[in-house]
Amino acid sequence: MRIGDLAKATGVDIETIRYYEKAGLLPEPGREANGYRAYQQAHLERLAFIRHCRALDMPLESIRRLLDFVAHPEAECGDINRLIDEQLARVQARLNSLRALESQLAALRAQCGENHSARECGILHELVAAAHGEACACHFDAKSGSHYLLMGKQKNRP
Amino acid sequence: MRIGDLAKATGVDIETIRYYEKAGLLPEPGREANGYRAYQQAHLERLAFIRHCRALDMPLESIRRLLDFVAHPEAECGDINRLIDEQLARVQARLNSLRALESQLAALRAQCGENHSARECGILHELVAAAHGEACACHFDAKSGSHYLLMGKQKNRP
DNA sequence: CTTGACCCCGGAGCGGCTCCAGGGTTTCCA
DNA sequence: TGGAAACCCTGGAGCCGCTCCGGGGTCAAG
Ligand SMILES: [Zn+2]
Ligand SMILES: [Zn+2]
Ligand SMILES: [Zn+2]
Ligand SMILES: [Zn+2]
């Protein structure tokens, strides 16, 4: 199987396949006389494994570790669970921040109805006022009744 | 105000401030005799504006466009709305895929209870079997009763 | 003999930082 | 007065997971 066949069989871009090889996820295949990569069935399965994990948004490093487990099936699987749990935690953390983001953006969006000049745009007003330290619609916490603290220590990811 | 003062006042890392300057988001400040950056109140407000937008996860390019509106308040604000709407759409799309991801990971996690060898680990079994083309717990769509098509054309982001 | 479909490689680019090396300046304290 | 600590400067590399590019080789069909 040449790289193009593997790409077609798995739906993975050729460049991505070569990238996985460079990254040490896909073992180096044999070569034809002309230097073309020659893949076996095992490569196809391994690539499918990788893509399945990527579809779960696992980082390549985690996939590397999972592949180690496939290669060493006598090891204890505790680390596998931890790995999935960590991934789940990442996803849930991101879900929480995106849910907050969604309502913040919706609140901001509600500040402007129809078309007018930017000078009178409720959205822009909000953003400028918030930069002055005033309360903003987007970062108002209904539960606590107070304005989120945007200044001060803050991570760069929302 | 020196860069460290600005950093302290806004909670933004010094390197990030310099990065925003390089990226054309923060105007170049004056300099002291020794070459140190000297910021004014206007810089602080502009940086706060940028961070507020970043807290809404807007890409720097969108923030640049918003800052253009601040500089040209006579323009029509339709593009501002569109910009927010696009951001909202991005967030909602990501939310949807993360929600799917969460249940997929949870289903996968449920395949392994207590500790055992990797060989007998339900999680690893699932992943390997799925790579063989068999159905997997994670990518089983309850609504359609069928297995997700993981092979074939697929975007690289989940 | 050319066209087109493949394949190879190394390197750059994306976003939004973050960190580093290698320097200069200022400030405080003994 | 000396020396350490705390600032500041610059340019460039590194992160992730690809994606694209340039410049070239290979091979069959028309
Ligand atoms: Zn408006
Ligand atoms: Zn806000
Ligand atoms: Zn297990
Ligand atoms: Zn699955």
Coordinates of C-alpha atoms (C1' of nucleotides) and ligand atoms in Angstrom, one line a residue:
Chain A
M1 CA 0.0 0.0 0.0
R2 CA 1.4 3.4 -0.9
I3 CA 0.7 6.5 1.1
G4 CA -2.0 7.6 -1.2
D5 CA -3.9 4.3 -0.8
L6 CA -3.5 4.6 3.0
A7 CA -4.8 8.1 2.8
K8 CA -7.8 7.1 0.8
A9 CA -8.5 4.1 3.0
T10 CA -8.5 6.1 6.2
G11 CA -9.6 9.6 5.1
V12 CA -6.4 11.0 6.6
D13 CA -4.4 13.6 4.6
I14 CA -1.1 12.4 3.2
E15 CA 0.8 15.2 4.9
T16 CA -0.8 14.2 8.2
I17 CA 0.3 10.6 7.8
R18 CA 3.9 11.8 7.2
Y19 CA 3.6 14.1 10.2
Y20 CA 2.5 11.2 12.4
E21 CA 5.6 9.3 11.3
K22 CA 7.9 12.2 12.1
A23 CA 6.2 12.5 15.4
G24 CA 6.9 8.9 16.2
L25 CA 3.3 7.7 16.3
L26 CA 3.3 5.7 13.1
P27 CA 6.3 3.3 12.7
E28 CA 8.5 3.9 9.6
P29 CA 7.2 1.7 6.8
G30 CA 9.4 -0.2 4.4
R31 CA 10.2 1.4 1.1
E32 CA 9.8 0.4 -2.5
A33 CA 12.8 0.4 -4.8
N34 CA 12.0 4.0 -5.8
G35 CA 11.8 5.2 -2.3
Y36 CA 8.0 5.3 -1.9
R37 CA 6.7 4.3 1.4
A38 CA 5.2 0.8 1.5
Y39 CA 2.5 0.2 4.2
Q40 CA 1.1 -3.0 5.6
Q41 CA -2.3 -3.7 7.1
A42 CA -0.8 -3.1 10.6
H43 CA -0.1 0.5 9.6
L44 CA -3.7 1.0 8.5
E45 CA -4.9 -0.3 11.9
R46 CA -2.5 1.8 13.8
L47 CA -3.5 4.9 11.9
A48 CA -7.2 4.1 12.5
F49 CA -6.4 3.8 16.2
I50 CA -4.7 7.2 16.2
R51 CA -7.5 8.9 14.4
H52 CA -10.1 7.3 16.7
C53 CA -8.2 8.8 19.6
R54 CA -7.9 12.1 17.8
A55 CA -11.6 12.1 17.3
L56 CA -11.8 12.0 21.1
D57 CA -9.5 15.1 20.9
M58 CA -6.7 13.3 22.8
P59 CA -3.3 15.0 22.5
L60 CA -0.7 13.1 20.5
E61 CA 1.3 12.5 23.7
S62 CA -1.6 10.6 25.2
I63 CA -2.0 8.6 22.1
R64 CA 1.7 7.7 22.3
R65 CA 1.2 6.5 25.8
L66 CA -1.9 4.4 24.8
L67 CA 0.1 2.8 22.0
D68 CA 2.8 1.9 24.5
F69 CA 0.1 0.0 26.4
V70 CA -0.9 -1.8 23.2
A71 CA 2.8 -2.8 22.9
H72 CA 3.1 -3.8 26.6
P73 CA -0.2 -5.5 27.5
E74 CA 1.2 -6.8 30.7
A75 CA 1.3 -3.4 32.3
E76 CA -1.4 -2.3 34.7
C77 CA -4.2 -0.3 33.2
G78 CA -4.5 2.3 35.9
D79 CA -2.7 4.9 33.8
I80 CA -5.2 4.3 31.0
N81 CA -8.1 5.3 33.2
R82 CA -6.2 8.3 34.4
L83 CA -5.5 9.3 30.9
I84 CA -9.2 9.1 29.9
D85 CA -10.2 10.9 33.1
E86 CA -7.8 13.7 32.4
Q87 CA -9.1 14.1 28.9
L88 CA -12.6 14.1 30.2
A89 CA -11.7 16.7 32.8
R90 CA -10.1 18.9 30.1
V91 CA -13.2 18.6 28.0
Q92 CA -15.5 19.4 30.9
A93 CA -13.4 22.4 31.9
R94 CA -13.5 23.7 28.4
L95 CA -17.3 23.1 28.2
N96 CA -17.8 25.1 31.4
S97 CA -15.8 28.1 30.1
L98 CA -17.5 27.9 26.7
R99 CA -21.0 27.8 28.3
A100 CA -20.1 30.9 30.2
L101 CA -18.7 32.5 27.1
E102 CA -21.9 31.7 25.2
S103 CA -24.1 33.6 27.6
Q104 CA -21.6 36.5 27.8
L105 CA -21.5 36.9 24.1
A106 CA -25.3 36.7 23.9
A107 CA -25.6 39.4 26.6
L108 CA -23.2 41.5 24.6
R109 CA -25.0 40.9 21.4
A110 CA -28.3 42.1 22.9
Q111 CA -26.8 45.5 23.4
C112 CA -27.3 46.4 19.7
G113 CA -30.4 46.1 17.7
E114 CA -30.6 47.7 14.3
N115 CA -28.0 49.5 12.3
H116 CA -26.5 52.8 13.4
S117 CA -23.2 54.5 13.6
A118 CA -20.4 52.8 15.6
R119 CA -20.5 55.8 18.0
E120 CA -24.0 54.8 19.1
C121 CA -23.5 51.1 19.1
G122 CA -24.4 49.5 22.3
I123 CA -21.9 46.7 21.8
L124 CA -19.0 49.1 21.3
H125 CA -20.2 51.2 24.3
E126 CA -20.1 48.2 26.5
L127 CA -16.7 47.2 25.5
V128 CA -15.2 50.7 25.9
A129 CA -17.0 51.2 29.2
A130 CA -15.8 47.9 30.5
A131 CA -12.2 48.9 29.6
H132 CA -12.8 52.0 31.8
G133 CA -13.5 49.7 34.7
E134 CA -17.3 50.0 34.5
A135 CA -19.7 47.0 34.8
C136 CA -20.5 45.3 31.5
A137 CA -23.5 43.3 30.5
C138 CA -21.4 40.3 29.4
H139 CA -19.4 39.9 32.6
F140 CA -22.2 40.4 35.1
D141 CA -22.8 37.4 37.3
A142 CA -26.5 37.2 38.0
K143 CA -25.9 34.8 40.9
S144 CA -23.6 36.9 42.9
G145 CA -25.1 40.1 41.6
S146 CA -21.6 41.4 41.0
H147 CA -19.3 42.2 38.2
Y148 CA -16.7 39.6 37.3
L149 CA -13.2 40.7 38.2
L150 CA -11.5 40.9 34.8
M151 CA -8.4 42.7 36.0
G152 CA -5.9 41.2 38.3
K153 CA -4.4 37.8 37.8
Q154 CA -6.1 36.1 34.9
K155 CA -5.1 33.1 32.8
N156 CA -4.8 33.9 29.1
R157 CA -7.4 31.2 28.2
P158 CA -10.9 32.3 29.1
Chain B
M1 CA 4.1 54.0 33.6
R2 CA 6.7 51.3 32.8
I3 CA 5.8 48.0 31.4
G4 CA 5.9 46.3 34.7
D5 CA 3.4 48.8 36.2
L6 CA 1.1 48.2 33.3
A7 CA 1.4 44.5 33.7
K8 CA 0.6 44.8 37.4
A9 CA -2.3 47.1 36.8
T10 CA -4.0 44.9 34.3
G11 CA -2.8 41.4 35.3
V12 CA -1.4 40.8 31.8
D13 CA 2.1 39.3 31.4
I14 CA 4.9 41.6 30.3
E15 CA 5.7 39.3 27.3
T16 CA 2.1 39.4 26.3
I17 CA 2.0 43.2 26.3
R18 CA 5.1 43.3 24.1
Y19 CA 3.5 40.7 21.9
Y20 CA 0.4 42.9 21.4
E21 CA 2.6 45.7 20.4
K22 CA 4.4 43.6 17.8
A23 CA 1.0 42.4 16.6
G24 CA -0.2 46.0 16.1
L25 CA -2.9 45.9 18.7
L26 CA -1.3 48.2 21.2
P27 CA 0.3 51.4 19.8
E28 CA 4.0 51.8 20.3
P29 CA 4.5 53.8 23.5
G30 CA 7.0 56.6 24.0
R31 CA 10.4 55.7 25.5
E32 CA 12.3 57.0 28.5
A33 CA 15.8 58.2 28.0
N34 CA 17.1 54.7 28.8
G35 CA 14.9 53.1 26.2
Y36 CA 12.2 51.7 28.6
R37 CA 8.7 51.9 27.3
A38 CA 6.6 54.7 28.9
Y39 CA 2.9 54.1 28.9
Q40 CA 0.0 56.5 29.3
Q41 CA -3.5 56.0 30.7
A42 CA -4.8 55.5 27.2
H43 CA -2.6 52.4 26.8
L44 CA -4.0 50.9 30.0
E45 CA -7.5 51.4 28.7
R46 CA -6.7 49.9 25.3
L47 CA -5.0 46.9 26.9
A48 CA -8.0 46.4 29.2
F49 CA -10.2 46.6 26.0
I50 CA -8.1 43.9 24.4
R51 CA -8.2 41.7 27.4
H52 CA -11.9 42.0 27.8
C53 CA -12.3 40.9 24.2
R54 CA -9.9 38.1 24.7
A55 CA -11.9 37.0 27.7
L56 CA -14.7 36.6 25.2
D57 CA -12.2 34.5 23.2
M58 CA -12.2 36.7 20.2
P59 CA -9.3 36.3 17.9
L60 CA -6.8 39.1 17.7
E61 CA -7.9 39.9 14.2
S62 CA -11.5 40.6 15.4
I63 CA -10.1 42.8 18.1
R64 CA -8.1 44.7 15.6
R65 CA -11.3 45.3 13.7
L66 CA -13.2 46.4 16.8
L67 CA -10.4 48.9 17.6
D68 CA -10.8 50.3 14.1
F69 CA -14.4 51.0 14.9
V70 CA -13.4 52.8 18.1
A71 CA -11.0 54.9 16.0
H72 CA -13.7 55.5 13.3
P73 CA -17.0 55.9 15.2
E74 CA -18.8 57.3 12.1
A75 CA -18.8 53.9 10.4
E76 CA -21.9 51.8 10.4
C77 CA -22.0 49.2 13.2
G78 CA -23.4 46.3 11.1
D79 CA -20.0 44.7 11.0
I80 CA -19.7 44.8 14.7
N81 CA -22.8 42.7 15.0
R82 CA -21.6 40.3 12.4
L83 CA -18.4 40.0 14.3
I84 CA -20.1 39.1 17.6
D85 CA -22.5 36.8 15.8
E86 CA -19.6 34.9 14.2
Q87 CA -17.9 34.6 17.5
L88 CA -21.1 33.3 19.0
A89 CA -21.4 30.8 16.2
R90 CA -17.9 29.6 16.7
V91 CA -18.5 29.1 20.4
Q92 CA -21.7 27.2 19.8
A93 CA -20.1 25.0 17.2
R94 CA -17.3 24.2 19.6
L95 CA -19.8 23.6 22.4
N96 CA -21.7 21.1 20.3
S97 CA -18.6 19.1 19.4
L98 CA -17.4 19.2 23.0
R99 CA -20.8 18.0 24.3
A100 CA -20.6 15.0 22.0
L101 CA -17.0 14.5 23.0
E102 CA -18.0 14.4 26.7
S103 CA -20.5 11.6 26.3
Q104 CA -18.1 9.7 24.0
L105 CA -15.4 9.9 26.6
A106 CA -17.7 9.0 29.4
A107 CA -18.9 5.9 27.4
L108 CA -15.3 4.9 26.8
R109 CA -14.4 5.4 30.5
A110 CA -17.2 3.1 31.6
Q111 CA -15.5 0.2 29.8
C112 CA -13.0 -0.2 32.6
G113 CA -13.8 -0.6 36.2
E114 CA -11.0 -1.6 38.6
N115 CA -7.3 -2.2 37.9
H116 CA -6.1 -5.0 35.8
S117 CA -3.6 -5.7 33.1
A118 CA -3.7 -3.6 29.9
R119 CA -4.5 -6.8 28.0
E120 CA -7.8 -7.1 29.7
C121 CA -8.6 -3.4 29.8
G122 CA -12.0 -2.6 28.4
I123 CA -10.9 0.8 27.3
L124 CA -7.9 -0.4 25.3
H125 CA -10.1 -3.2 23.9
E126 CA -12.6 -0.7 22.6
L127 CA -9.9 1.4 21.0
V128 CA -8.2 -1.5 19.3
A129 CA -11.5 -3.1 18.2
A130 CA -12.7 0.2 16.8
A131 CA -9.4 0.5 14.8
H132 CA -10.3 -2.9 13.3
G133 CA -13.6 -1.4 12.1
E134 CA -15.8 -2.8 14.8
A135 CA -18.4 -0.7 16.6
C136 CA -17.2 1.2 19.6
A137 CA -19.1 2.3 22.7
C138 CA -17.9 5.9 22.3
H139 CA -19.0 6.4 18.7
F140 CA -22.3 4.7 18.9
D141 CA -25.2 7.1 18.0
A142 CA -28.2 6.2 20.1
K143 CA -30.6 8.2 17.9
S144 CA -29.8 6.5 14.6
G145 CA -28.8 3.3 16.3
S146 CA -25.7 3.1 14.1
H147 CA -22.0 3.5 14.5
Y148 CA -20.5 6.8 13.5
L149 CA -18.6 6.8 10.4
L150 CA -15.1 7.5 11.5
M151 CA -13.3 6.6 8.3
G152 CA -13.8 8.5 5.1
K153 CA -13.5 12.2 4.8
Q154 CA -13.2 13.7 8.3
K155 CA -12.0 17.0 9.5
N156 CA -9.0 17.0 11.7
R157 CA -10.8 18.8 14.5
P158 CA -13.4 16.6 16.2
Chain C
dC1 C1' 7.7 13.3 -25.7
dT2 C1' 4.7 15.5 -23.0
dT3 C1' 1.2 15.4 -19.7
dG4 C1' -0.6 14.3 -15.4
dA5 C1' -0.8 11.7 -11.3
dC6 C1' 1.8 10.2 -8.0
dC7 C1' 5.7 10.4 -4.6
dC8 C1' 10.0 12.4 -2.0
dC9 C1' 12.1 16.0 1.3
dG10 C1' 12.9 20.1 4.2
dG11 C1' 11.2 24.1 5.9
dA12 C1' 7.9 27.8 6.8
dG13 C1' 3.4 29.3 8.6
dC14 C1' -0.8 29.4 11.6
dG15 C1' -2.5 31.7 16.8
dG16 C1' -1.5 33.4 20.9
dC17 C1' 1.4 33.3 23.5
dT18 C1' 5.7 31.7 26.5
dC19 C1' 10.4 31.2 27.4
dC20 C1' 15.2 31.9 26.7
dA21 C1' 20.0 33.9 26.1
dG22 C1' 22.6 37.7 26.4
dG23 C1' 22.8 42.0 27.3
dG24 C1' 21.9 47.0 29.8
dT25 C1' 20.0 49.9 33.9
dT26 C1' 18.3 51.1 38.3
dT27 C1' 17.8 50.7 43.2
dC28 C1' 18.8 49.2 47.6
dC29 C1' 21.7 47.9 51.4
dA30 C1' 26.1 47.0 53.8
Chain D
dT1 C1' 31.7 52.2 47.0
dG2 C1' 30.5 47.7 45.6
dG3 C1' 27.7 44.3 44.6
dA4 C1' 23.3 41.9 44.4
dA5 C1' 18.5 42.0 43.1
dA6 C1' 15.1 43.7 40.4
dC7 C1' 13.9 45.7 36.6
dC8 C1' 14.2 46.6 31.4
dC9 C1' 15.7 45.6 26.3
dT10 C1' 16.1 42.6 21.8
dG11 C1' 15.7 38.8 18.6
dG12 C1' 14.6 34.3 18.1
dA13 C1' 12.9 29.6 19.2
dG14 C1' 9.3 26.6 21.0
dC15 C1' 4.5 24.9 21.8
dC16 C1' 0.4 22.0 19.2
dG17 C1' -1.3 19.6 15.2
dC18 C1' -1.3 20.1 11.3
dT19 C1' -1.2 22.5 6.4
dC20 C1' 1.1 24.3 2.6
dC21 C1' 5.0 25.3 -0.3
dG22 C1' 9.0 24.8 -3.4
dG23 C1' 11.8 22.0 -5.9
dG24 C1' 12.5 17.8 -7.4
dG25 C1' 12.1 12.4 -8.8
dT26 C1' 9.1 8.4 -10.9
dC27 C1' 6.0 6.2 -13.8
dA28 C1' 2.2 5.1 -17.0
dA29 C1' -1.0 6.6 -20.8
dG30 C1' -1.7 9.0 -25.1
Ligands
ZN1 ZN -24.6 48.4 16.9
ZN2 ZN -17.8 42.0 29.9
ZN3 ZN -8.7 -0.9 32.5
ZN4 ZN -15.3 5.3 19.3

